[in-house]
Tab-separated table of C-alpha atoms and ligand atoms in Angstrom:
chain	number	residue	atom	x	y	z
A	1	MET	CA	0.595	22.099	-24.015
A	2	GLU	CA	-2.309	19.513	-24.666
A	3	THR	CA	-5.851	20.890	-24.530
A	4	PRO	CA	-7.774	19.112	-21.858
A	5	VAL	CA	-10.656	16.964	-23.265
A	6	THR	CA	-14.129	18.369	-22.191
A	7	PRO	CA	-16.354	15.330	-22.415
A	8	ALA	CA	-19.329	15.827	-24.791
A	9	ALA	CA	-22.737	15.784	-23.301
A	10	ASN	CA	-23.826	12.179	-22.632
A	11	HIS	CA	-20.281	10.945	-23.044
A	12	PRO	CA	-20.166	7.964	-20.741
A	13	ILE	CA	-18.122	8.032	-17.578
A	14	PRO	CA	-15.222	5.572	-17.771
A	15	VAL	CA	-16.199	2.358	-16.153
A	16	HIS	CA	-13.786	0.157	-14.240
A	17	PRO	CA	-14.380	-3.476	-15.386
A	18	GLY	CA	-15.781	-5.810	-12.594
A	19	LEU	CA	-17.182	-9.199	-12.022
A	20	PRO	CA	-20.733	-10.238	-12.893
A	21	LEU	CA	-22.942	-9.409	-9.918
A	22	LEU	CA	-20.103	-8.546	-7.539
A	23	GLY	CA	-18.891	-5.614	-9.728
A	24	ASN	CA	-15.889	-4.053	-8.051
A	25	SER	CA	-16.780	-5.102	-4.527
A	26	LEU	CA	-13.947	-7.585	-4.095
A	27	ASP	CA	-11.446	-4.679	-4.683
A	28	PHE	CA	-12.945	-3.093	-1.558
A	29	VAL	CA	-12.920	-6.370	0.364
A	30	ARG	CA	-9.293	-7.168	-0.353
A	31	ASP	CA	-7.605	-3.776	-0.142
A	32	PRO	CA	-9.704	-0.682	-0.265
A	33	LEU	CA	-6.896	1.844	-0.133
A	34	GLY	CA	-4.848	-0.138	-2.793
A	35	ALA	CA	-8.051	-0.087	-4.953
A	36	LEU	CA	-8.521	3.635	-4.516
A	37	ARG	CA	-4.888	4.322	-5.521
A	38	MET	CA	-5.235	2.020	-8.489
A	39	TYR	CA	-8.345	3.789	-9.636
A	40	ARG	CA	-6.609	7.135	-9.454
A	41	ARG	CA	-3.593	5.801	-11.375
A	42	LEU	CA	-5.931	4.573	-14.123
A	43	TYR	CA	-8.636	7.248	-14.187
A	44	ASP	CA	-7.286	10.556	-12.851
A	45	GLN	CA	-5.944	11.597	-16.267
A	46	ASP	CA	-4.053	14.701	-17.409
A	47	ASP	CA	-6.397	14.830	-20.416
A	48	GLY	CA	-9.257	16.348	-18.383
A	49	ARG	CA	-10.994	13.152	-17.115
A	50	HIS	CA	-10.842	12.673	-13.390
A	51	ILE	CA	-13.600	10.269	-12.664
A	52	VAL	CA	-14.488	6.560	-12.688
A	53	ARG	CA	-17.679	4.645	-12.366
A	54	LEU	CA	-17.620	1.676	-10.064
A	55	SER	CA	-20.165	-0.846	-8.830
A	56	VAL	CA	-19.800	-1.600	-5.187
A	57	GLY	CA	-22.316	-3.418	-2.957
A	58	GLY	CA	-24.670	-3.633	-5.905
A	59	ARG	CA	-24.779	0.101	-6.324
A	60	ILE	CA	-23.301	2.430	-9.036
A	61	GLN	CA	-20.766	4.842	-7.492
A	62	GLN	CA	-18.802	7.523	-9.163
A	63	LEU	CA	-15.383	8.153	-7.557
A	64	VAL	CA	-14.090	11.687	-8.041
A	65	PHE	CA	-10.480	12.694	-7.623
A	66	ARG	CA	-10.361	16.511	-7.867
A	67	PRO	CA	-10.855	18.882	-4.971
A	68	GLU	CA	-13.139	21.036	-7.257
A	69	ASP	CA	-15.418	18.082	-7.657
A	70	ALA	CA	-15.519	17.333	-3.893
A	71	LYS	CA	-16.384	20.921	-3.520
A	72	GLN	CA	-19.313	20.685	-5.957
A	73	VAL	CA	-20.769	17.606	-4.168
A	74	LEU	CA	-20.196	18.519	-0.560
A	75	GLN	CA	-20.824	22.292	-0.817
A	76	GLU	CA	-21.798	24.010	-3.955
A	77	ASN	CA	-24.587	21.680	-5.049
A	78	HIS	CA	-25.061	19.991	-1.694
A	79	ARG	CA	-28.787	20.196	-1.952
A	80	ASN	CA	-28.699	17.722	-4.753
A	81	TYR	CA	-26.974	15.186	-2.567
A	82	GLY	CA	-28.425	13.169	0.242
A	83	ARG	CA	-27.126	10.482	2.477
A	84	SER	CA	-26.177	7.439	0.358
A	85	PRO	CA	-27.820	4.130	0.885
A	86	ALA	CA	-24.792	3.110	2.826
A	87	PHE	CA	-26.146	5.222	5.718
A	88	GLN	CA	-29.304	3.097	5.972
A	89	VAL	CA	-27.151	0.448	7.579
A	90	LEU	CA	-25.985	2.871	10.209
A	91	LYS	CA	-29.497	4.182	10.651
A	92	LEU	CA	-30.542	0.828	12.089
A	93	PHE	CA	-28.391	1.581	15.071
A	94	LEU	CA	-28.055	5.408	15.085
A	95	GLY	CA	-31.669	6.135	14.189
A	96	GLU	CA	-32.320	9.726	12.976
A	97	GLY	CA	-29.239	11.201	14.616
A	98	LEU	CA	-27.169	13.987	12.897
A	99	LEU	CA	-24.940	11.591	10.958
A	100	THR	CA	-27.754	9.625	9.374
A	101	SER	CA	-30.690	12.002	8.929
A	102	ASP	CA	-31.397	14.358	6.092
A	103	GLY	CA	-33.387	17.267	4.824
A	104	ASP	CA	-35.417	19.517	7.104
A	105	PHE	CA	-35.300	17.093	10.036
A	106	TRP	CA	-31.445	17.078	9.916
A	107	LEU	CA	-31.380	20.897	9.648
A	108	ARG	CA	-33.590	21.312	12.704
A	109	GLN	CA	-31.427	18.870	14.714
A	110	ARG	CA	-28.237	20.495	13.557
A	111	ARG	CA	-29.509	23.958	14.691
A	112	LEU	CA	-30.578	22.450	18.040
A	113	SER	CA	-27.191	20.754	18.571
A	114	GLN	CA	-24.869	23.401	17.240
A	115	PRO	CA	-24.795	25.604	20.379
A	116	ALA	CA	-23.508	22.624	22.380
A	117	PHE	CA	-20.282	22.947	20.331
A	118	HIS	CA	-19.818	26.650	20.710
A	119	ARG	CA	-16.375	27.787	21.533
A	120	ARG	CA	-17.344	28.865	25.070
A	121	LYS	CA	-19.020	25.497	25.769
A	122	LEU	CA	-16.056	23.731	24.459
A	123	ALA	CA	-13.740	25.633	26.878
A	124	ILE	CA	-15.717	23.992	29.604
A	125	LEU	CA	-15.501	20.578	28.140
A	126	ALA	CA	-11.829	21.055	27.679
A	127	GLU	CA	-11.364	20.944	31.442
A	128	THR	CA	-12.603	17.385	31.346
A	129	MET	CA	-10.269	16.554	28.503
A	130	ILE	CA	-7.355	17.945	30.517
A	131	GLN	CA	-8.310	15.878	33.627
A	132	GLU	CA	-8.600	12.714	31.652
A	133	GLY	CA	-5.410	13.505	29.834
A	134	TYR	CA	-3.595	13.623	33.127
A	135	TYR	CA	-5.145	10.324	34.107
A	136	TRP	CA	-4.037	8.850	30.853
A	137	VAL	CA	-0.479	10.000	31.217
A	138	GLU	CA	-0.422	8.615	34.781
A	139	GLN	CA	-1.655	5.191	33.526
A	140	LEU	CA	0.987	5.217	30.940
A	141	SER	CA	3.736	6.163	33.318
A	142	ALA	CA	2.971	2.955	35.222
A	143	VAL	CA	3.774	0.862	32.115
A	144	ALA	CA	6.483	2.969	30.418
A	145	GLY	CA	9.859	1.216	30.091
A	146	SER	CA	11.304	-1.482	27.908
A	147	GLN	CA	8.114	-3.344	26.900
A	148	PRO	CA	5.851	-2.097	24.132
A	149	VAL	CA	2.588	-0.537	25.278
A	150	ASN	CA	-0.583	-1.059	23.501
A	151	ILE	CA	-1.241	2.603	22.598
A	152	SER	CA	-4.307	1.976	20.509
A	153	GLN	CA	-6.179	0.306	23.371
A	154	SER	CA	-5.049	2.949	26.036
A	155	LEU	CA	-6.324	5.650	23.499
A	156	MET	CA	-9.659	3.927	23.019
A	157	ASP	CA	-10.199	3.758	26.722
A	158	THR	CA	-9.145	7.431	27.114
A	159	THR	CA	-11.381	8.762	24.371
A	160	MET	CA	-14.179	6.601	25.756
A	161	ARG	CA	-13.731	8.146	29.172
A	162	ILE	CA	-13.702	11.642	27.564
A	163	VAL	CA	-16.783	11.130	25.618
A	164	CYS	CA	-18.628	9.645	28.567
A	165	LYS	CA	-17.762	12.518	30.769
A	166	THR	CA	-18.367	15.268	28.210
A	167	LEU	CA	-21.586	13.734	26.997
A	168	PHE	CA	-23.126	12.309	30.228
A	169	GLY	CA	-20.909	13.725	32.882
A	170	ALA	CA	-20.343	10.108	33.837
A	171	ASP	CA	-17.287	8.183	34.694
A	172	ALA	CA	-16.753	5.357	32.151
A	173	GLY	CA	-17.086	2.735	34.789
A	174	GLN	CA	-16.177	-0.855	33.871
A	175	ARG	CA	-19.707	-1.931	32.794
A	176	LEU	CA	-20.402	1.268	30.836
A	177	ASN	CA	-17.023	0.952	29.199
A	178	GLN	CA	-17.452	-2.807	28.382
A	179	ASP	CA	-21.010	-2.587	27.140
A	180	LEU	CA	-20.337	0.495	24.967
A	181	SER	CA	-17.163	-0.846	23.580
A	182	TYR	CA	-18.779	-4.128	22.795
A	183	SER	CA	-21.789	-2.473	21.181
A	184	LEU	CA	-19.753	-0.025	19.075
A	185	GLU	CA	-17.353	-2.730	17.932
A	186	MET	CA	-20.170	-4.970	16.945
A	187	VAL	CA	-21.997	-2.323	15.008
A	188	ASN	CA	-18.860	-1.223	13.274
A	189	TYR	CA	-18.141	-4.806	12.227
A	190	LEU	CA	-21.628	-5.468	11.015
A	191	ALA	CA	-22.049	-2.200	9.177
A	192	ASN	CA	-18.823	-2.764	7.324
A	193	LYS	CA	-19.933	-6.205	6.235
A	194	LEU	CA	-23.225	-4.848	4.995
A	195	LEU	CA	-21.677	-1.911	3.158
A	196	ILE	CA	-19.672	-4.225	0.978
A	197	ILE	CA	-22.054	-7.136	0.593
A	198	PRO	CA	-25.544	-5.762	1.233
A	199	VAL	CA	-27.358	-9.084	1.701
A	200	ARG	CA	-29.331	-8.726	4.948
A	201	PHE	CA	-32.060	-10.661	6.531
A	202	PRO	CA	-34.758	-8.627	8.176
A	203	LEU	CA	-33.970	-8.039	11.828
A	204	TRP	CA	-36.614	-10.418	12.987
A	205	VAL	CA	-34.813	-13.450	11.483
A	206	PRO	CA	-32.620	-14.813	14.179
A	207	THR	CA	-29.322	-14.985	12.194
A	208	PRO	CA	-26.178	-14.718	14.399
A	209	ASP	CA	-25.418	-11.285	12.968
A	210	ASN	CA	-28.997	-10.089	13.757
A	211	LEU	CA	-28.892	-11.434	17.349
A	212	LYS	CA	-25.507	-9.734	17.949
A	213	PHE	CA	-26.849	-6.572	16.563
A	214	LYS	CA	-29.981	-6.666	18.700
A	215	LYS	CA	-27.876	-7.312	21.784
A	216	ALA	CA	-25.611	-4.312	20.987
A	217	THR	CA	-28.550	-2.014	20.490
A	218	ARG	CA	-30.309	-3.197	23.604
A	219	LEU	CA	-27.193	-2.546	25.789
A	220	VAL	CA	-26.780	0.929	24.377
A	221	ASN	CA	-30.389	1.834	24.701
A	222	GLN	CA	-30.416	0.714	28.359
A	223	LEU	CA	-27.406	2.844	29.158
A	224	ILE	CA	-28.499	5.991	27.245
A	225	TYR	CA	-32.171	5.946	28.311
A	226	GLY	CA	-30.806	5.417	31.892
A	227	PHE	CA	-28.948	8.744	31.625
A	228	ILE	CA	-31.836	10.578	30.075
A	229	ASN	CA	-34.425	9.303	32.576
A	230	ALA	CA	-32.237	10.287	35.566
A	231	ARG	CA	-31.865	13.737	34.203
A	232	ARG	CA	-35.603	14.216	33.480
A	233	GLN	CA	-36.437	12.887	37.040
A	234	THR	CA	-34.118	15.039	38.997
A	235	GLY	CA	-34.111	18.044	36.745
A	236	ALA	CA	-30.527	18.752	37.978
A	237	ARG	CA	-28.335	20.769	35.530
A	238	HIS	CA	-24.852	19.741	34.427
A	239	ASP	CA	-21.964	21.171	32.369
A	240	ASP	CA	-22.160	18.390	29.714
A	241	LEU	CA	-23.418	17.862	26.220
A	242	LEU	CA	-26.449	15.834	27.272
A	243	ASP	CA	-27.621	18.886	29.406
A	244	MET	CA	-27.261	21.177	26.357
A	245	LEU	CA	-29.174	18.819	24.189
A	246	LEU	CA	-31.942	18.370	26.815
A	247	TYR	CA	-32.590	22.070	27.136
A	248	ALA	CA	-31.972	23.214	23.494
A	249	GLU	CA	-35.100	24.769	22.192
A	250	ASP	CA	-36.222	25.269	18.546
A	251	ALA	CA	-36.120	28.995	17.899
A	252	ASP	CA	-39.438	28.951	16.046
A	253	THR	CA	-41.583	26.508	18.072
A	254	GLY	CA	-39.869	26.459	21.431
A	255	GLU	CA	-39.956	22.648	21.189
A	256	ARG	CA	-37.254	20.461	22.762
A	257	MET	CA	-36.000	17.084	21.690
A	258	SER	CA	-38.100	13.957	22.528
A	259	ASP	CA	-36.409	11.026	24.382
A	260	LEU	CA	-35.975	9.214	21.116
A	261	GLN	CA	-34.307	12.193	19.430
A	262	LEU	CA	-31.996	12.643	22.528
A	263	ARG	CA	-31.114	8.926	22.327
A	264	ASP	CA	-30.304	9.039	18.542
A	265	GLU	CA	-28.169	12.162	19.037
A	266	CYS	CA	-26.320	10.805	21.932
A	267	VAL	CA	-25.492	7.422	20.342
A	268	THR	CA	-24.418	9.379	17.256
A	269	LEU	CA	-22.087	11.701	19.150
A	270	PHE	CA	-20.753	8.564	20.958
A	271	MET	CA	-20.156	6.636	17.810
A	272	ALA	CA	-18.859	9.548	15.805
A	273	GLY	CA	-16.665	11.036	18.474
A	274	HIS	CA	-14.975	8.283	20.176
A	275	GLU	CA	-13.106	5.942	17.767
A	276	THR	CA	-12.229	8.620	15.223
A	277	THR	CA	-10.188	10.510	17.831
A	278	ALA	CA	-8.624	7.447	19.273
A	279	VAL	CA	-7.553	6.104	15.857
A	280	SER	CA	-6.178	9.468	14.816
A	281	MET	CA	-4.180	9.905	17.981
A	282	GLY	CA	-2.753	6.437	17.508
A	283	TRP	CA	-1.555	7.244	14.016
A	284	THR	CA	0.034	10.495	15.273
A	285	LEU	CA	2.040	8.695	17.928
A	286	TYR	CA	3.077	6.089	15.377
A	287	LEU	CA	4.227	8.804	12.971
A	288	LEU	CA	6.131	10.419	15.795
A	289	SER	CA	7.850	7.142	16.527
A	290	GLN	CA	9.156	7.141	12.944
A	291	HIS	CA	10.183	10.824	12.903
A	292	PRO	CA	12.366	11.658	15.864
A	293	GLU	CA	13.086	15.066	14.410
A	294	VAL	CA	9.468	16.010	14.571
A	295	LEU	CA	9.148	14.548	18.155
A	296	GLN	CA	12.194	16.711	19.066
A	297	LYS	CA	10.510	19.842	17.741
A	298	LEU	CA	7.352	18.921	19.578
A	299	HIS	CA	9.169	18.409	22.899
A	300	GLU	CA	10.814	21.854	22.508
A	301	GLU	CA	7.520	23.506	22.034
A	302	VAL	CA	5.827	21.701	24.804
A	303	ASP	CA	8.749	22.249	27.263
A	304	GLN	CA	8.915	26.012	26.522
A	305	VAL	CA	5.195	26.475	27.007
A	306	LEU	CA	4.389	24.069	29.811
A	307	GLY	CA	7.737	23.666	31.519
A	308	GLY	CA	8.159	20.599	33.727
A	309	ASN	CA	4.992	20.419	35.737
A	310	GLN	CA	2.996	23.668	35.129
A	311	PRO	CA	-0.692	22.711	34.873
A	312	LEU	CA	-2.041	22.804	31.309
A	313	THR	CA	-4.978	25.193	30.731
A	314	VAL	CA	-7.233	25.882	27.754
A	315	ASP	CA	-5.384	29.116	27.095
A	316	ASP	CA	-2.147	27.344	26.626
A	317	LEU	CA	-3.473	25.694	23.590
A	318	ARG	CA	-2.957	28.849	21.459
A	319	ALA	CA	0.615	28.729	22.352
A	320	LEU	CA	1.121	25.204	21.053
A	321	PRO	CA	0.729	25.689	17.342
A	322	TYR	CA	3.302	23.088	16.320
A	323	THR	CA	1.396	20.428	18.503
A	324	GLY	CA	-1.638	21.276	16.379
A	325	GLN	CA	0.206	21.001	13.222
A	326	VAL	CA	1.498	17.560	14.046
A	327	VAL	CA	-2.128	16.429	14.545
A	328	GLN	CA	-3.269	18.004	11.274
A	329	GLU	CA	-0.564	16.373	9.300
A	330	SER	CA	-1.209	13.086	10.898
A	331	MET	CA	-4.880	13.371	9.806
A	332	ARG	CA	-3.768	14.259	6.371
A	333	LEU	CA	-1.874	10.979	5.939
A	334	TYR	CA	-4.415	8.850	8.011
A	335	PRO	CA	-7.790	10.553	7.764
A	336	PRO	CA	-10.063	8.490	10.075
A	337	ALA	CA	-12.993	9.118	7.602
A	338	TRP	CA	-11.151	7.888	4.617
A	339	ILE	CA	-14.231	7.862	2.221
A	340	MET	CA	-17.520	9.625	2.105
A	341	SER	CA	-20.565	8.889	-0.089
A	342	ARG	CA	-23.497	10.853	-1.251
A	343	LEU	CA	-26.539	9.950	-3.269
A	344	ALA	CA	-27.390	12.180	-6.238
A	345	LEU	CA	-31.135	13.105	-5.838
A	346	GLN	CA	-31.396	14.602	-9.355
A	347	ASP	CA	-29.022	14.306	-12.358
A	348	ASP	CA	-25.991	16.448	-12.010
A	349	ARG	CA	-23.033	17.395	-14.168
A	350	ILE	CA	-19.445	16.947	-13.037
A	351	GLN	CA	-16.623	17.661	-15.493
A	352	GLY	CA	-19.286	17.568	-18.229
A	353	TYR	CA	-20.350	14.091	-17.375
A	354	THR	CA	-23.869	13.214	-16.256
A	355	ILE	CA	-24.139	11.857	-12.825
A	356	PRO	CA	-27.539	10.061	-12.931
A	357	ALA	CA	-30.041	10.497	-10.150
A	358	ASN	CA	-30.072	7.639	-7.638
A	359	THR	CA	-26.358	6.811	-8.103
A	360	SER	CA	-23.719	7.623	-5.479
A	361	VAL	CA	-20.626	9.800	-5.560
A	362	LEU	CA	-17.609	8.881	-3.577
A	363	VAL	CA	-15.202	11.499	-2.236
A	364	SER	CA	-12.161	10.089	-0.618
A	365	PRO	CA	-10.252	12.325	1.860
A	366	TYR	CA	-7.456	9.634	1.773
A	367	LEU	CA	-6.934	10.243	-1.954
A	368	LEU	CA	-7.407	13.992	-1.773
A	369	HIS	CA	-4.838	14.291	1.051
A	370	ARG	CA	-2.195	12.330	-0.985
A	371	ASP	CA	-2.861	14.135	-4.274
A	372	PRO	CA	0.602	14.983	-5.574
A	373	VAL	CA	-0.656	18.080	-7.339
A	374	GLN	CA	-1.697	19.566	-4.133
A	375	TRP	CA	0.806	17.948	-1.786
A	376	PRO	CA	4.389	17.741	-3.125
A	377	ASP	CA	5.987	14.431	-2.002
A	378	PRO	CA	2.527	13.482	-0.579
A	379	ASP	CA	3.541	10.413	1.545
A	380	ARG	CA	6.190	12.332	3.599
A	381	PHE	CA	5.096	13.275	7.044
A	382	ASP	CA	5.889	17.004	7.525
A	383	PRO	CA	3.858	19.072	9.991
A	384	ASP	CA	5.348	22.263	8.496
A	385	ARG	CA	2.834	21.888	5.734
A	386	PHE	CA	0.388	23.353	8.126
A	387	ALA	CA	2.598	26.248	9.267
A	388	PRO	CA	0.884	29.679	9.018
A	389	GLY	CA	0.599	30.811	5.387
A	390	CYS	CA	1.631	27.422	3.831
A	391	ASP	CA	-1.857	26.625	2.629
A	392	LYS	CA	-2.004	29.567	0.098
A	393	GLU	CA	-1.365	27.389	-2.936
A	394	ARG	CA	-3.647	24.592	-1.917
A	395	HIS	CA	-7.302	24.105	-2.897
A	396	PRO	CA	-9.398	24.444	0.279
A	397	PHE	CA	-10.860	21.016	-0.541
A	398	ALA	CA	-7.402	19.350	-0.739
A	399	TYR	CA	-7.676	18.801	3.006
A	400	ILE	CA	-11.125	17.715	4.426
A	401	PRO	CA	-10.519	15.247	7.375
A	402	PHE	CA	-13.713	16.531	8.860
A	403	GLY	CA	-15.733	16.635	5.660
A	404	ALA	CA	-16.914	20.042	4.394
A	405	GLY	CA	-19.978	22.124	3.511
A	406	PRO	CA	-23.094	22.027	5.637
A	407	ARG	CA	-22.401	18.484	6.811
A	408	LEU	CA	-19.000	19.426	8.195
A	409	CYS	CA	-18.273	17.365	11.387
A	410	ILE	CA	-19.981	19.077	14.286
A	411	GLY	CA	-17.257	17.866	16.594
A	412	ASN	CA	-14.310	19.101	14.597
A	413	GLN	CA	-13.159	21.628	17.163
A	414	PHE	CA	-13.929	19.326	20.024
A	415	ALA	CA	-11.700	16.654	18.365
A	416	LEU	CA	-8.868	19.035	17.527
A	417	MET	CA	-8.839	20.337	21.131
A	418	GLU	CA	-8.874	16.903	22.520
A	419	MET	CA	-6.000	15.655	20.412
A	420	GLN	CA	-3.885	18.735	21.087
A	421	ILE	CA	-4.444	18.335	24.789
A	422	LEU	CA	-3.596	14.621	24.739
A	423	LEU	CA	-0.540	15.116	22.568
A	424	ALA	CA	0.889	17.993	24.633
A	425	LEU	CA	0.501	16.024	27.843
A	426	PHE	CA	1.971	12.926	26.208
A	427	ALA	CA	4.994	14.822	24.799
A	428	ARG	CA	5.734	16.554	28.068
A	429	ARG	CA	6.069	13.335	29.946
A	430	PHE	CA	7.271	10.749	27.235
A	431	THR	CA	9.670	10.086	24.476
A	432	ILE	CA	9.204	7.169	22.086
A	433	SER	CA	12.153	4.978	21.896
A	434	ALA	CA	11.764	3.516	18.273
A	435	PRO	CA	9.013	2.725	15.679
A	436	PRO	CA	7.475	-0.762	15.994
A	437	VAL	CA	9.538	-3.532	14.460
A	438	SER	CA	6.706	-4.258	11.915
A	439	PRO	CA	4.489	-1.449	10.656
A	440	PRO	CA	0.860	-1.845	11.864
A	441	GLY	CA	-0.718	-2.000	8.375
A	442	LEU	CA	-4.170	-0.379	7.612
A	443	GLN	CA	-7.646	-1.722	8.082
A	444	PRO	CA	-10.113	0.667	6.561
A	445	LEU	CA	-13.444	-0.038	8.203
A	446	ILE	CA	-15.805	2.723	8.938
A	447	THR	CA	-12.649	4.404	10.252
A	448	LEU	CA	-9.074	4.035	9.056
A	449	ARG	CA	-7.826	1.727	11.807
A	450	PRO	CA	-4.487	0.026	12.174
A	451	LYS	CA	-4.698	-3.684	11.324
A	452	GLN	CA	-2.992	-4.549	14.607
A	453	PRO	CA	-2.984	-2.417	17.660
A	454	ILE	CA	-0.065	0.133	17.679
A	455	ARG	CA	2.392	-0.882	20.226
A	456	LEU	CA	5.194	1.568	21.179
A	457	VAL	CA	7.995	1.496	23.695
A	458	ILE	CA	7.617	4.784	25.554
A	459	ILE	CA	10.086	6.166	28.055
A	460	CYS	CA	9.507	8.787	30.769
A	461	ARG	CA	11.586	11.883	30.058
B	501	HEM	C1	-10.681	12.998	14.675
B	501	HEM	C2	-11.875	12.966	14.944
B	501	HEM	C3	-12.991	13.153	13.968
B	501	HEM	C4	-13.048	12.956	12.595
B	501	HEM	C5	-11.845	12.720	11.595
B	501	HEM	C6	-14.357	13.228	12.109
B	501	HEM	C7	-14.772	13.193	10.861
B	501	HEM	C8	-16.013	13.491	10.456
B	501	HEM	C9	-16.486	13.601	9.054
B	501	HEM	C10	-15.623	13.428	7.847
B	501	HEM	C11	-17.823	13.849	9.053
B	501	HEM	C12	-18.723	14.152	7.754
B	501	HEM	C13	-19.273	12.934	7.283
B	501	HEM	C14	-19.988	13.163	5.952
B	501	HEM	O1	-20.101	14.356	5.451
B	501	HEM	O2	-20.433	12.138	5.320
B	501	HEM	C15	-18.251	13.928	10.414
B	501	HEM	C16	-19.527	14.219	10.834
B	501	HEM	C17	-19.936	14.179	12.052
B	501	HEM	N1	-19.238	14.106	13.232
B	501	HEM	FE1	-17.133	13.863	13.312
B	501	HEM	N2	-15.179	13.451	13.245
B	501	HEM	C18	-14.371	13.440	14.393
B	501	HEM	C19	-14.665	13.618	15.693
B	501	HEM	C20	-16.010	13.911	16.032
B	501	HEM	C21	-16.377	14.111	17.407
B	501	HEM	C22	-15.517	14.347	18.603
B	501	HEM	C23	-17.747	14.270	17.485
B	501	HEM	C24	-18.683	14.628	18.573
B	501	HEM	C25	-18.356	14.747	19.841
B	501	HEM	C26	-18.234	14.172	16.059
B	501	HEM	C27	-19.531	14.190	15.673
B	501	HEM	C28	-19.956	14.185	14.335
B	501	HEM	C29	-21.243	14.299	13.925
B	501	HEM	C30	-22.521	14.376	14.913
B	501	HEM	C31	-21.310	14.321	12.508
B	501	HEM	C32	-22.555	14.433	11.588
B	501	HEM	C33	-22.770	15.954	11.320
B	501	HEM	C34	-23.921	16.271	10.441
B	501	HEM	O3	-23.971	15.581	9.442
B	501	HEM	O4	-24.587	17.305	10.704
B	501	HEM	N3	-17.049	13.880	15.280
B	501	HEM	N4	-17.153	13.699	11.238
C-alpha cells in the first residue's frame, strides 16, 4: 500500500490554472457542477492531497473534498471561519438576518430565534402545512390527467403559501404572492450574477440592475413592515413565527428585536425557506417518476398508514419512515444548497496545507453527497441508504444538506416535516405515469434548480 503524502509545511496548495483576471470564473459560469466534478477528478487524489485552489469572482477559494475537512471548517474550527464575501451581496437585501450576520450579533439573534423552531412549536406549524398540503393536492387533482403538469411552479406556489402562513399567519393572496415572487426571483438572479462577476456600481447609480434591485427591496419592505406594524398596533397574539420573533426576549437583557431586526429575520426566513423546499420537492417527484419501484413502495407505506381518506396528523409522520427516506435520498442527489463558502479569519491548516487568512474555503454538499468512498454507486437513487442503521459506515459530514455545526439550518426540521407531509399527501392521491421525455437539466444558482420547470403527467389513483 502506498503511504499517503503529508504535505510539508508551506507546501503550496495545488492550483487549477485559470485565465488572466477571470481566473476560474468561466468554469462556474458555464457548468458549475461539471466544474466541481472535474476538480474532484483532478485534485481529490489517493496520495493524500484532497484540495485545490481556485480563483472565482476575483477571490482565492480553496475547494475541499473530504468530509473530515468539511467538519474542520464548519464545526471543529468554526470560530476561525466567517461569512465569505459572497454573503455581502445577499446582505444588501437580507440585512443582518441569521443567514448573513456573524459573530456576537448572529449568536444573539440565533438564540432569540431558536425557540420558534422548537419541536412543540413545529407541531403547531405542521397543522398549517397539512392544510396547505390538502389544498395543493386538490389543485393538482383538477389538472391531473394526460397533460404534463408544471410541478415546479405548483410547488413554488405551495411553499410560498406555507411560508406566508407559518411566518405571518397570512394567506398568500395574489399581490403578496406576485410581489414576493418577483422580488425573490430578482434578488436571486442579481446575487448570482454578482457572485461570479463581482463588478457592481454603488446602489445610487441608476443601472438597470440597481433599479430592479431597489424595486424588489421596496416591495418586500412594504409587505413585511405592513405585517410588523399591524401586529404592534393591535397587540393581538398569533400562532406563527412572526409572533414568536416579536415576543422573543434576550435572556440577559430582556430586550426584544427592533423593527429592523424583525424585518431582516423575516425576509431571511422567507428567502431561505421557500425556494429550497420547493426545489427539493420538485427533484423528489422527478426522481420518483424515474423509479416506479420506489414510488410503489412509497404508495404501500402511505396506503397502510393513511388509508384512503383518513386525515393526516402530525403523529402519523413517525409512522411514515420510508416517505422521509425518499426525501433524504433526493436531497443527497440534489442538495438545494449545493455549495457553501466560508472566509478564513486567521491562517488555518487543512491536510497540512496553510489556508491563508482572508481567503475562502468552499464546501460542496453536491460533491460530498456523491463521493464514491462514502456512497457506493453514488449516482443511484436508493432511499434504503437512509434505512435505520445504514449510516454506520458513513462519515457524519458525508451528508450535509442543511449544513452543519453552529450554522446548521435553523429550519431543517421545519423543511423535513413540510416535505414529508407534502409527499405523503401527494403519494396517497397520485401516481406518476412516466418520467419527462427530456430530463430537466440542472441550473445551480443560489439553489440547485432545474433548468426548465419539471413537468410530470400525474394520474389520480
Ligand atoms: C430543503 C430545505 C432547506 C435546505 C436544503 C436548507 C439548507 C440550508 C443550509 C445548507 C444552510 C447553511 C448555510 C451555511 O452554513 O452557509 C441553511 C441555513 C439557514 N436556513 Fe435553511 N434550508 C432549508 C429550509 C429552510 C427553512 C424552511 C427555513 C426557515 C423557515 C430555513 C432557514 C434558514 C436560516 C435562517 C439559515 C441561517 C442559519 C444560521 O446561520 O444561523 N431553511 N439552510
